[in-house]
Amino acid sequence: MIRPKAKTLYASIISDGKSNEDDEGDDDDEEDDPAPREKRGYIAGKSWFEKFKRRFGLHSIPFYGEAASAGQEADLRYIKDEFPKLMKEGGYLPEQVFNMDETGLFWKRVLSWTFLYKDEVKKPGLTAHKDRVTLLMCGNAAGFMVKPSLIYKSLNPQALKNKNKALLPVYWMSNKKAWITKALTLDWFVNCFILRVKLYLAENGFAFKVLLLMDYAGGHATDLHYDGVQVEFLSPNNTSLIIQPMD
């Protein structure tokens, strides 16, 4: 975005606003052009952009979930003091520490802007079609991933008619809005998480002693109880920490 904008500004400065049409080609190829700049025009290529970033101290950073709102002091205190204390008191191994979080997935969605025939635009009630699911992802600190869970608006969609959903690569749940609810959280906890974690720990020779980290999302049930499982709910300022990689 910055490179084409720089070319536009340059053209508006040196002329009456009419841009050079020859500059609309591939910038990367133009950088290798041995012709003098006076003949090539202004390029604003990759090398220029790298110098531009260094000059103004620009850095490309990702935004993950709630990272922007997390309090730095609270984050450091929880990482250095509270979480290590929790691990030490419980005697948990990386294989016994799990984290769960959910995310919305628009698996079928039409863009807000598109090209249509003139007759199509005149049709009443024209809306952008979209269909979403919710995915529940859970894994432990050793890299083991629990079978993902999927929430769809229908328990028995037409595409899965007469199919055994137990053979799917996901644990299937349903809600008419495809949202996570407290009832579905309890369903996942008892019928998916507990069963698969028990099997995983037994196969690898670990005791059934589990720490499950979750955030205080509105749809998360807070009354999850099972012998051998400790559920730790993170405060809003801590949900973006590295101890919750599923975020």
GROMACS .gro file of N, CA and C in nm, residues 97-214:
model
  354
   97VAL      N    1  -0.044  -3.034   3.121
   97VAL     CA    2  -0.094  -2.896   3.120
   97VAL      C    3  -0.159  -2.868   2.985
   98PHE      N    4  -0.289  -2.842   2.985
   98PHE     CA    5  -0.365  -2.823   2.862
   98PHE      C    6  -0.425  -2.682   2.857
   99ASN      N    7  -0.449  -2.638   2.736
   99ASN     CA    8  -0.511  -2.508   2.711
   99ASN      C    9  -0.618  -2.523   2.605
  100MET      N   10  -0.735  -2.463   2.627
  100MET     CA   11  -0.844  -2.469   2.531
  100MET      C   12  -0.892  -2.329   2.498
  101ASP      N   13  -0.924  -2.307   2.371
  101ASP     CA   14  -0.984  -2.182   2.328
  101ASP      C   15  -1.060  -2.209   2.199
  102GLU      N   16  -1.154  -2.122   2.166
  102GLU     CA   17  -1.234  -2.143   2.046
  102GLU      C   18  -1.217  -2.024   1.951
  103THR      N   19  -1.252  -2.047   1.826
  103THR     CA   20  -1.243  -1.942   1.725
  103THR      C   21  -1.355  -1.961   1.623
  104GLY      N   22  -1.403  -1.852   1.568
  104GLY     CA   23  -1.505  -1.859   1.464
  104GLY      C   24  -1.440  -1.878   1.328
  105LEU      N   25  -1.502  -1.960   1.245
  105LEU     CA   26  -1.449  -1.986   1.111
  105LEU      C   27  -1.561  -1.967   1.009
  106PHE      N   28  -1.546  -1.867   0.923
  106PHE     CA   29  -1.641  -1.847   0.813
  106PHE      C   30  -1.596  -1.937   0.697
  107TRP      N   31  -1.655  -2.055   0.691
  107TRP     CA   32  -1.611  -2.150   0.588
  107TRP      C   33  -1.677  -2.124   0.453
  108LYS      N   34  -1.781  -2.043   0.452
  108LYS     CA   35  -1.846  -2.006   0.325
  108LYS      C   36  -1.899  -1.865   0.340
  109ARG      N   37  -1.838  -1.772   0.271
  109ARG     CA   38  -1.880  -1.632   0.286
  109ARG      C   39  -1.857  -1.556   0.156
  110VAL      N   40  -1.957  -1.480   0.115
  110VAL     CA   41  -1.946  -1.394  -0.002
  110VAL      C   42  -1.892  -1.259   0.042
  111LEU      N   43  -1.805  -1.199  -0.039
  111LEU     CA   44  -1.750  -1.069  -0.006
  111LEU      C   45  -1.859  -0.962  -0.001
  112SER      N   46  -1.832  -0.857   0.076
  112SER     CA   47  -1.930  -0.749   0.089
  112SER      C   48  -1.947  -0.674  -0.043
  113TRP      N   49  -1.840  -0.669  -0.124
  113TRP     CA   50  -1.845  -0.602  -0.253
  113TRP      C   51  -1.811  -0.703  -0.362
  114THR      N   52  -1.889  -0.702  -0.469
  114THR     CA   53  -1.862  -0.794  -0.579
  114THR      C   54  -1.924  -0.738  -0.706
  115PHE      N   55  -1.902  -0.805  -0.819
  115PHE     CA   56  -1.958  -0.764  -0.947
  115PHE      C   57  -2.081  -0.849  -0.979
  116LEU      N   58  -2.191  -0.783  -1.014
  116LEU     CA   59  -2.314  -0.852  -1.047
  116LEU      C   60  -2.372  -0.794  -1.176
  117TYR      N   61  -2.453  -0.877  -1.242
  117TYR     CA   62  -2.527  -0.825  -1.356
  117TYR      C   63  -2.629  -0.721  -1.310
  118LYS      N   64  -2.667  -0.632  -1.400
  118LYS     CA   65  -2.758  -0.523  -1.365
  118LYS      C   66  -2.890  -0.576  -1.311
  119ASP      N   67  -2.940  -0.685  -1.368
  119ASP     CA   68  -3.067  -0.740  -1.322
  119ASP      C   69  -3.055  -0.799  -1.181
  120GLU      N   70  -2.938  -0.853  -1.146
  120GLU     CA   71  -2.919  -0.912  -1.014
  120GLU      C   72  -2.925  -0.806  -0.905
  121VAL      N   73  -2.871  -0.689  -0.933
  121VAL     CA   74  -2.868  -0.582  -0.834
  121VAL      C   75  -3.009  -0.536  -0.798
  122LYS      N   76  -3.102  -0.544  -0.892
  122LYS     CA   77  -3.239  -0.496  -0.870
  122LYS      C   78  -3.322  -0.591  -0.786
  123LYS      N   79  -3.272  -0.714  -0.762
  123LYS     CA   80  -3.350  -0.810  -0.684
  123LYS      C   81  -3.364  -0.764  -0.540
  124PRO      N   82  -3.484  -0.769  -0.482
  124PRO     CA   83  -3.503  -0.724  -0.343
  124PRO      C   84  -3.439  -0.821  -0.244
  125GLY      N   85  -3.393  -0.765  -0.134
  125GLY     CA   86  -3.339  -0.849  -0.027
  125GLY      C   87  -3.206  -0.912  -0.060
  126LEU      N   88  -3.125  -0.850  -0.144
  126LEU     CA   89  -2.996  -0.905  -0.180
  126LEU      C   90  -2.900  -0.889  -0.062
  127THR      N   91  -2.855  -1.000  -0.006
  127THR     CA   92  -2.762  -0.997   0.107
  127THR      C   93  -2.645  -1.088   0.079
  128ALA      N   94  -2.533  -1.060   0.145
  128ALA     CA   95  -2.414  -1.142   0.129
  128ALA      C   96  -2.431  -1.272   0.207
  129HIS      N   97  -2.423  -1.384   0.139
  129HIS     CA   98  -2.441  -1.513   0.203
  129HIS      C   99  -2.317  -1.547   0.285
  130LYS      N  100  -2.339  -1.601   0.404
  130LYS     CA  101  -2.228  -1.642   0.488
  130LYS      C  102  -2.272  -1.757   0.577
  131ASP      N  103  -2.178  -1.843   0.607
  131ASP     CA  104  -2.204  -1.957   0.693
  131ASP      C  105  -2.081  -1.979   0.778
  132ARG      N  106  -2.099  -1.995   0.908
  132ARG     CA  107  -1.987  -2.003   0.998
  132ARG      C  108  -1.998  -2.126   1.089
  133VAL      N  109  -1.883  -2.167   1.141
  133VAL     CA  110  -1.877  -2.269   1.244
  133VAL      C  111  -1.786  -2.217   1.355
  134THR      N  112  -1.789  -2.283   1.468
  134THR     CA  113  -1.697  -2.252   1.577
  134THR      C  114  -1.610  -2.374   1.602
  135LEU      N  115  -1.480  -2.351   1.609
  135LEU     CA  116  -1.383  -2.458   1.635
  135LEU      C  117  -1.329  -2.445   1.776
  136LEU      N  118  -1.325  -2.556   1.848
  136LEU     CA  119  -1.261  -2.561   1.980
  136LEU      C  120  -1.130  -2.636   1.965
  137MET      N  121  -1.020  -2.566   1.995
  137MET     CA  122  -0.887  -2.626   1.984
  137MET      C  123  -0.829  -2.643   2.124
  138CYS      N  124  -0.766  -2.756   2.148
  138CYS     CA  125  -0.708  -2.784   2.279
  138CYS      C  126  -0.581  -2.866   2.261
  139GLY      N  127  -0.477  -2.829   2.334
  139GLY     CA  128  -0.351  -2.901   2.328
  139GLY      C  129  -0.275  -2.885   2.457
  140ASN      N  130  -0.168  -2.965   2.474
  140ASN     CA  131  -0.089  -2.953   2.596
  140ASN      C  132   0.046  -2.889   2.567
  141ALA      N  133   0.122  -2.865   2.673
  141ALA     CA  134   0.250  -2.795   2.659
  141ALA      C  135   0.356  -2.881   2.593
  142ALA      N  136   0.329  -3.011   2.576
  142ALA     CA  137   0.424  -3.100   2.509
  142ALA      C  138   0.397  -3.113   2.360
  143GLY      N  139   0.290  -3.050   2.313
  143GLY     CA  140   0.261  -3.051   2.169
  143GLY      C  141   0.151  -3.146   2.127
  144PHE      N  142   0.089  -3.218   2.219
  144PHE     CA  143  -0.020  -3.308   2.184
  144PHE      C  144  -0.149  -3.230   2.165
  145MET      N  145  -0.221  -3.259   2.057
  145MET     CA  146  -0.346  -3.191   2.028
  145MET      C  147  -0.464  -3.285   2.050
  146VAL      N  148  -0.559  -3.240   2.132
  146VAL     CA  149  -0.684  -3.313   2.149
  146VAL      C  150  -0.764  -3.302   2.019
  147LYS      N  151  -0.846  -3.400   1.991
  147LYS     CA  152  -0.930  -3.397   1.871
  147LYS      C  153  -1.010  -3.267   1.867
  148PRO      N  154  -0.999  -3.187   1.760
  148PRO     CA  155  -1.074  -3.060   1.754
  148PRO      C  156  -1.224  -3.083   1.764
  149SER      N  157  -1.292  -2.985   1.819
  149SER     CA  158  -1.437  -2.991   1.828
  149SER      C  159  -1.497  -2.885   1.738
  150LEU      N  160  -1.610  -2.918   1.676
  150LEU     CA  161  -1.675  -2.828   1.581
  150LEU      C  162  -1.820  -2.806   1.622
  151ILE      N  163  -1.860  -2.681   1.622
  151ILE     CA  164  -1.999  -2.646   1.654
  151ILE      C  165  -2.064  -2.591   1.527
  152TYR      N  166  -2.168  -2.659   1.481
  152TYR     CA  167  -2.241  -2.615   1.362
  152TYR      C  168  -2.386  -2.590   1.400
  153LYS      N  169  -2.459  -2.521   1.317
  153LYS     CA  170  -2.596  -2.483   1.350
  153LYS      C  171  -2.693  -2.600   1.343
  154SER      N  172  -2.652  -2.711   1.283
  154SER     CA  173  -2.739  -2.827   1.270
  154SER      C  174  -2.670  -2.950   1.328
  155LEU      N  175  -2.746  -3.030   1.403
  155LEU     CA  176  -2.690  -3.153   1.458
  155LEU      C  177  -2.676  -3.260   1.351
  156ASN      N  178  -2.771  -3.263   1.258
  156ASN     CA  179  -2.768  -3.363   1.150
  156ASN      C  180  -2.788  -3.295   1.015
  157PRO      N  181  -2.685  -3.230   0.963
  157PRO     CA  182  -2.699  -3.164   0.833
  157PRO      C  183  -2.717  -3.267   0.721
  158GLN      N  184  -2.771  -3.219   0.610
  158GLN     CA  185  -2.803  -3.308   0.498
  158GLN      C  186  -2.679  -3.379   0.447
  159ALA      N  187  -2.565  -3.312   0.450
  159ALA     CA  188  -2.442  -3.373   0.397
  159ALA      C  189  -2.396  -3.490   0.482
  160LEU      N  190  -2.440  -3.499   0.608
  160LEU     CA  191  -2.397  -3.607   0.697
  160LEU      C  192  -2.510  -3.704   0.728
  161LYS      N  193  -2.612  -3.704   0.644
  161LYS     CA  194  -2.725  -3.794   0.665
  161LYS      C  195  -2.678  -3.939   0.655
  162ASN      N  196  -2.717  -4.020   0.753
  162ASN     CA  197  -2.681  -4.162   0.760
  162ASN      C  198  -2.530  -4.184   0.775
  163LYS      N  199  -2.458  -4.082   0.822
  163LYS     CA  200  -2.315  -4.096   0.846
  163LYS      C  201  -2.289  -4.107   0.996
  164ASN      N  202  -2.185  -4.180   1.030
  164ASN     CA  203  -2.145  -4.194   1.169
  164ASN      C  204  -2.053  -4.077   1.205
  165LYS      N  205  -2.105  -3.980   1.281
  165LYS     CA  206  -2.026  -3.860   1.313
  165LYS      C  207  -1.910  -3.891   1.407
  166ALA      N  208  -1.914  -4.007   1.472
  166ALA     CA  209  -1.802  -4.045   1.559
  166ALA      C  210  -1.675  -4.072   1.479
  167LEU      N  211  -1.690  -4.096   1.348
  167LEU     CA  212  -1.574  -4.123   1.263
  167LEU      C  213  -1.518  -3.996   1.201
  168LEU      N  214  -1.579  -3.882   1.226
  168LEU     CA  215  -1.530  -3.756   1.171
  168LEU      C  216  -1.399  -3.716   1.241
  169PRO      N  217  -1.317  -3.636   1.177
  169PRO     CA  218  -1.192  -3.589   1.239
  169PRO      C  219  -1.216  -3.480   1.344
  170VAL      N  220  -1.342  -3.450   1.375
  170VAL     CA  221  -1.376  -3.351   1.478
  170VAL      C  222  -1.485  -3.409   1.567
  171TYR      N  223  -1.494  -3.355   1.690
  171TYR     CA  224  -1.604  -3.389   1.779
  171TYR      C  225  -1.720  -3.295   1.747
  172TRP      N  226  -1.831  -3.350   1.699
  172TRP     CA  227  -1.941  -3.270   1.643
  172TRP      C  228  -2.039  -3.225   1.751
  173MET      N  229  -2.067  -3.096   1.754
  173MET     CA  230  -2.169  -3.039   1.842
  173MET      C  231  -2.252  -2.940   1.762
  174SER      N  232  -2.365  -2.899   1.819
  174SER     CA  233  -2.453  -2.810   1.742
  174SER      C  234  -2.516  -2.705   1.831
  175ASN      N  235  -2.541  -2.592   1.770
  175ASN     CA  236  -2.613  -2.480   1.830
  175ASN      C  237  -2.671  -2.401   1.715
  176LYS      N  238  -2.794  -2.352   1.728
  176LYS     CA  239  -2.861  -2.291   1.613
  176LYS      C  240  -2.788  -2.169   1.559
  177LYS      N  241  -2.701  -2.107   1.640
  177LYS     CA  242  -2.619  -1.996   1.592
  177LYS      C  243  -2.472  -2.035   1.577
  178ALA      N  244  -2.442  -2.162   1.599
  178ALA     CA  245  -2.305  -2.214   1.589
  178ALA      C  246  -2.212  -2.142   1.686
  179TRP      N  247  -2.261  -2.110   1.805
  179TRP     CA  248  -2.182  -2.043   1.907
  179TRP      C  249  -2.153  -2.139   2.021
  180ILE      N  250  -2.047  -2.109   2.095
  180ILE     CA  251  -2.015  -2.185   2.214
  180ILE      C  252  -2.109  -2.144   2.327
  181THR      N  253  -2.160  -2.241   2.400
  181THR     CA  254  -2.248  -2.215   2.515
  181THR      C  255  -2.195  -2.293   2.634
  182LYS      N  256  -2.246  -2.264   2.752
  182LYS     CA  257  -2.204  -2.334   2.872
  182LYS      C  258  -2.239  -2.482   2.865
  183ALA      N  259  -2.354  -2.512   2.807
  183ALA     CA  260  -2.394  -2.653   2.793
  183ALA      C  261  -2.299  -2.727   2.699
  184LEU      N  262  -2.259  -2.663   2.590
  184LEU     CA  263  -2.167  -2.726   2.496
  184LEU      C  264  -2.028  -2.738   2.556
  185THR      N  265  -1.988  -2.640   2.638
  185THR     CA  266  -1.858  -2.650   2.706
  185THR      C  267  -1.855  -2.771   2.797
  186LEU      N  268  -1.963  -2.793   2.871
  186LEU     CA  269  -1.972  -2.909   2.959
  186LEU      C  270  -1.972  -3.039   2.878
  187ASP      N  271  -2.043  -3.039   2.766
  187ASP     CA  272  -2.045  -3.155   2.677
  187ASP      C  273  -1.905  -3.187   2.628
  188TRP      N  274  -1.833  -3.084   2.582
  188TRP     CA  275  -1.696  -3.105   2.534
  188TRP      C  276  -1.605  -3.155   2.646
  189PHE      N  277  -1.619  -3.098   2.764
  189PHE     CA  278  -1.532  -3.131   2.877
  189PHE      C  279  -1.548  -3.278   2.917
  190VAL      N  280  -1.671  -3.325   2.925
  190VAL     CA  281  -1.698  -3.461   2.974
  190VAL      C  282  -1.679  -3.565   2.865
  191ASN      N  283  -1.733  -3.539   2.746
  191ASN     CA  284  -1.739  -3.642   2.642
  191ASN      C  285  -1.625  -3.638   2.541
  192CYS      N  286  -1.546  -3.533   2.543
  192CYS     CA  287  -1.433  -3.524   2.450
  192CYS      C  288  -1.301  -3.510   2.524
  193PHE      N  289  -1.288  -3.403   2.601
  193PHE     CA  290  -1.160  -3.373   2.667
  193PHE      C  291  -1.118  -3.482   2.764
  194ILE      N  292  -1.204  -3.516   2.860
  194ILE     CA  293  -1.169  -3.614   2.964
  194ILE      C  294  -1.133  -3.749   2.902
  195LEU      N  295  -1.216  -3.797   2.809
  195LEU     CA  296  -1.193  -3.929   2.750
  195LEU      C  297  -1.060  -3.935   2.674
  196ARG      N  298  -1.032  -3.832   2.596
  196ARG     CA  299  -0.911  -3.837   2.513
  196ARG      C  300  -0.784  -3.809   2.593
  197VAL      N  301  -0.794  -3.725   2.694
  197VAL     CA  302  -0.678  -3.699   2.778
  197VAL      C  303  -0.645  -3.820   2.864
  198LYS      N  304  -0.747  -3.888   2.914
  198LYS     CA  305  -0.724  -4.012   2.990
  198LYS      C  306  -0.649  -4.114   2.905
  199LEU      N  307  -0.693  -4.133   2.783
  199LEU     CA  308  -0.629  -4.229   2.693
  199LEU      C  309  -0.486  -4.188   2.662
  200TYR      N  310  -0.465  -4.060   2.634
  200TYR     CA  311  -0.330  -4.010   2.601
  200TYR      C  312  -0.233  -4.029   2.717
  201LEU      N  313  -0.273  -3.992   2.839
  201LEU     CA  314  -0.184  -4.004   2.954
  201LEU      C  315  -0.157  -4.150   2.988
  202ALA      N  316  -0.258  -4.236   2.976
  202ALA     CA  317  -0.238  -4.378   3.005
  202ALA      C  318  -0.142  -4.442   2.905
  203GLU      N  319  -0.156  -4.408   2.778
  203GLU     CA  320  -0.068  -4.465   2.675
  203GLU      C  321   0.076  -4.421   2.693
  204ASN      N  322   0.098  -4.303   2.750
  204ASN     CA  323   0.233  -4.251   2.766
  204ASN      C  324   0.288  -4.267   2.908
  205GLY      N  325   0.215  -4.336   2.993
  205GLY     CA  326   0.264  -4.369   3.126
  205GLY      C  327   0.261  -4.255   3.226
  206PHE      N  328   0.168  -4.162   3.212
  206PHE     CA  329   0.157  -4.050   3.305
  206PHE      C  330   0.032  -4.066   3.391
  207ALA      N  331   0.039  -4.014   3.512
  207ALA     CA  332  -0.077  -4.017   3.600
  207ALA      C  333  -0.184  -3.922   3.549
  208PHE      N  334  -0.309  -3.958   3.579
  208PHE     CA  335  -0.419  -3.870   3.538
  208PHE      C  336  -0.429  -3.753   3.635
  209LYS      N  337  -0.348  -3.652   3.609
  209LYS     CA  338  -0.346  -3.529   3.687
  209LYS      C  339  -0.330  -3.416   3.587
  210VAL      N  340  -0.435  -3.337   3.571
  210VAL     CA  341  -0.444  -3.245   3.457
  210VAL      C  342  -0.471  -3.103   3.505
  211LEU      N  343  -0.402  -3.008   3.441
  211LEU     CA  344  -0.430  -2.865   3.459
  211LEU      C  345  -0.483  -2.811   3.327
  212LEU      N  346  -0.604  -2.760   3.328
  212LEU     CA  347  -0.668  -2.706   3.208
  212LEU      C  348  -0.681  -2.555   3.221
  213LEU      N  349  -0.620  -2.482   3.130
  213LEU     CA  350  -0.626  -2.336   3.128
  213LEU      C  351  -0.732  -2.290   3.030
  214MET      N  352  -0.822  -2.202   3.077
  214MET     CA  353  -0.928  -2.148   2.993
  214MET      C  354  -0.944  -1.999   3.026
   0.00000   0.00000   0.00000
